[in-house]
Each structure stands twice: as C-alpha cells, then as structure tokens.
Tab-separated table of C-alpha atoms in Angstrom:
chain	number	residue	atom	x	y	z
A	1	UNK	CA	0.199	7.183	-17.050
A	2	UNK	CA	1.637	5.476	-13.731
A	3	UNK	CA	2.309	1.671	-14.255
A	4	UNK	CA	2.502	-0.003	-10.836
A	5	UNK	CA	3.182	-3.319	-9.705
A	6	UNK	CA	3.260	-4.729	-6.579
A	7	UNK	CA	5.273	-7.995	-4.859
A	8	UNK	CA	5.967	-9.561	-1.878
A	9	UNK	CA	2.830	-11.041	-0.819
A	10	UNK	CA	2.495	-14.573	0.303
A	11	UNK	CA	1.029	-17.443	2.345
A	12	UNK	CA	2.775	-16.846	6.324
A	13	UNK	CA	1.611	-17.540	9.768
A	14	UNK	CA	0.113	-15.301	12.446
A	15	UNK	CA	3.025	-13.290	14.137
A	16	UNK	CA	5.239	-13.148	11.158
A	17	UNK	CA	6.387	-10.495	8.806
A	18	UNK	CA	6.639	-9.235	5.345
A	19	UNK	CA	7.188	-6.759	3.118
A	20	UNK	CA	5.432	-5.364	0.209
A	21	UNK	CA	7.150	-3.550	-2.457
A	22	UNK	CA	5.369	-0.976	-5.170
A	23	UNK	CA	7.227	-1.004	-8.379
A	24	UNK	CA	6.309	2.886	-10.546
A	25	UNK	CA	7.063	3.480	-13.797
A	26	UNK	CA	5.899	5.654	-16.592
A	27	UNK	CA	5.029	9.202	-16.515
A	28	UNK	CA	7.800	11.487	-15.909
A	29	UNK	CA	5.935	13.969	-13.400
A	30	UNK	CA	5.931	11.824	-10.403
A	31	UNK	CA	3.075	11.081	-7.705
A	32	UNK	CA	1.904	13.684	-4.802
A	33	UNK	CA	0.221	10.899	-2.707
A	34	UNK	CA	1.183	6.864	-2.941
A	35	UNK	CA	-0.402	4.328	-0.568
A	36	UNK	CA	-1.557	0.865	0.137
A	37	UNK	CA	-5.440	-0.392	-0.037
A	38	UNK	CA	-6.264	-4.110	1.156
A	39	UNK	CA	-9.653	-6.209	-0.170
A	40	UNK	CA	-10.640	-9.410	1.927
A	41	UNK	CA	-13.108	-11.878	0.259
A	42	UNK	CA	-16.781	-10.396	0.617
A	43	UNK	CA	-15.526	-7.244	1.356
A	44	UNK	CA	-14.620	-3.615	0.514
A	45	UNK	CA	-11.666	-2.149	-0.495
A	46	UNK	CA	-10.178	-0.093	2.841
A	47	UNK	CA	-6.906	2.103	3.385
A	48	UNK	CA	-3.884	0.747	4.941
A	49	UNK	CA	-1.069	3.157	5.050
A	50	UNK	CA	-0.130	6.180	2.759
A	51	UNK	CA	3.019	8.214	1.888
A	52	UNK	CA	3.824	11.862	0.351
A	53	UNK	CA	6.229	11.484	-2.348
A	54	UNK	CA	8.812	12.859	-0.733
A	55	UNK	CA	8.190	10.880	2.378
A	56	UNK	CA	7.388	14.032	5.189
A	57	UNK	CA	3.962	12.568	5.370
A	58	UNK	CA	2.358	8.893	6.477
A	59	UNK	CA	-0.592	8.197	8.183
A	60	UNK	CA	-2.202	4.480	8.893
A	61	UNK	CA	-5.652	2.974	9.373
A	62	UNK	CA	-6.080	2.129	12.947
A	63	UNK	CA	-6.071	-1.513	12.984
A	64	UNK	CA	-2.384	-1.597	11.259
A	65	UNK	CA	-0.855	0.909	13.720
A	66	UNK	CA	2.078	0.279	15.640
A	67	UNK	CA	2.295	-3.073	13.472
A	68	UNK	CA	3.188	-1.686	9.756
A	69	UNK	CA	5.004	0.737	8.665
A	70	UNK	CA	5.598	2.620	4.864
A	71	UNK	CA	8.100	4.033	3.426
A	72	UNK	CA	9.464	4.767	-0.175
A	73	UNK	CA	12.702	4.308	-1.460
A	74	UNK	CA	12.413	7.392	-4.692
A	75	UNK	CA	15.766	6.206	-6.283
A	76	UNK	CA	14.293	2.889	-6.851
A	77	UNK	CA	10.632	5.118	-7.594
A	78	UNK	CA	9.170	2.317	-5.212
A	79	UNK	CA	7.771	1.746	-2.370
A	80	UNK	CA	7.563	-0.459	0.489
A	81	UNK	CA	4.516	-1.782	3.074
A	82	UNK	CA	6.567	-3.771	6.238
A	83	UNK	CA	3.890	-5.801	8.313
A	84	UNK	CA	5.122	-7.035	11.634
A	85	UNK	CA	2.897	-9.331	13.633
A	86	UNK	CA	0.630	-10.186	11.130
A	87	UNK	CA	-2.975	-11.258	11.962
A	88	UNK	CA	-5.234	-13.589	10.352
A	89	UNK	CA	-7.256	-10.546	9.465
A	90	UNK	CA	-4.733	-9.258	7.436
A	91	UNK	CA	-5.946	-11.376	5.078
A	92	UNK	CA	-6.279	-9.829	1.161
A	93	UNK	CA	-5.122	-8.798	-1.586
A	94	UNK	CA	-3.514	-5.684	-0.991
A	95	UNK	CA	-3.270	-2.836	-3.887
A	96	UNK	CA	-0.613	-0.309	-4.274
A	97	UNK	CA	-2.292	3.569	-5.301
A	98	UNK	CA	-0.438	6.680	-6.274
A	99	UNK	CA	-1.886	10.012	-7.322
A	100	UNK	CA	-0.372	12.924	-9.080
A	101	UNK	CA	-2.529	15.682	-6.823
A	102	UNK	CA	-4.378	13.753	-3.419
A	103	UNK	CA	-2.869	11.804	-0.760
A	104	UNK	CA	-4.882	10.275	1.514
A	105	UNK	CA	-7.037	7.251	3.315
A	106	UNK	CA	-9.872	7.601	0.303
A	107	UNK	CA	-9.491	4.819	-2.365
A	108	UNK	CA	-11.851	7.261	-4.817
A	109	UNK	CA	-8.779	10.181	-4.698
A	110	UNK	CA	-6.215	7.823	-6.564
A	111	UNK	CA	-6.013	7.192	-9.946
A	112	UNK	CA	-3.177	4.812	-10.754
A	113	UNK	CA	-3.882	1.235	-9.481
A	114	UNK	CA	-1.490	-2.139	-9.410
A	115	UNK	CA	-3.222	-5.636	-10.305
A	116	UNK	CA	-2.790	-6.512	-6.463
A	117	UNK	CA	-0.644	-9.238	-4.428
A	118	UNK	CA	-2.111	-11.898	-1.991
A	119	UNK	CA	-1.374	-11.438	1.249
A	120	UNK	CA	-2.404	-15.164	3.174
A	121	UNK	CA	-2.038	-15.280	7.072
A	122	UNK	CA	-3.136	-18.698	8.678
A	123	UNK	CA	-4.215	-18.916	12.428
C-alpha cells in the first residue's frame, strides 16, 4: 500500500499562486507514475499534471500549461503541484495519484489515491 496525503490548498484570488505538496508513505517499492487529478462541483475528475518517479518525465493538461508546473522532491518521497496565475476555474479539490506500473493523464491507471485538498480561487 501507498498512503498519500496532500496539503497546501486554500481560499486565494485570481492571479495568485500556490503550491501543493503530496506526502507518500508506505510500501517500500516506490511509484512508476505520480500525478495530480482536480474535481470541480458537478463535475468529473480530469488530469492536471503527472511525474515519473524519477522525474525525466512530466506532461500537463492543456488548460494548466505554461501556468503550473510538477516536480518531486524523492528524499522527502513527495511531491509538489506550483500554480502560478491561478484562475477562477481552477476551482476543486485536487487529488494526488501514484502508481507502481502506469504514468499517465488517465485517472483509471492509478491505484493509490489521497483524500484531496480544496483549492478556492475567487474572481
């Protein structure tokens, strides 16, 4: 088993920043594929950003490009999600994923989940 747990999250306004941080623990063998999901009221859960374990690979959804960036910090076994100019649809509670074989855009191809942080931004 992966524990995960994420932090960070927060009530800002549009144009500000934070960061997200992905707490692992548990199993020894560690994760192929980590990365970030987001869920807005009403709708479905979509990708965000995701990172190889040993950090050679990323790739972002579209609408976050340019604007967030991942990255993991494996001495810590966590990882990070900075968003610049934040939107109000940014707006959710974003998940943190990791995998022991797939990494990935597709929520379905991870198996370890965290409970989720609240990400607010106000107009």
């Amino acid at each position: 088993q992966v524990q995960l747990v994420e932090s960070g999250g927060g009530l800002v306004q549009a144009g500000d920043s934070l960061r997200l941080s992905c707490a692992a623990s548990g199993r020894t063998s560690r994760p192929y594929g980590t990365g970030w999901f987001r869920q807005a009221p009403g709708k479905e859960r979509e990708f965000v950003a995701a990172i190889t374990w040993s950090g050679d690979s990323t790739s972002y959804a579209d609408s976050v490009k340019g604007r967030f960036t991942i990255s993991r910090d494996n001495a810590k076994n966590t990882m990070y999600l900075q968003m610049n100019s934040l939107k109000p649809e940014d707006t959710g509670v974003y998940y943190c994923a990791a995998d022991l074989t797939y990494y990935g855009s597709r929520w379905s191809g991870y198996d370890y989940w965290g409970k989720g942080t609240q990400v607010t931004v106000s107009s």
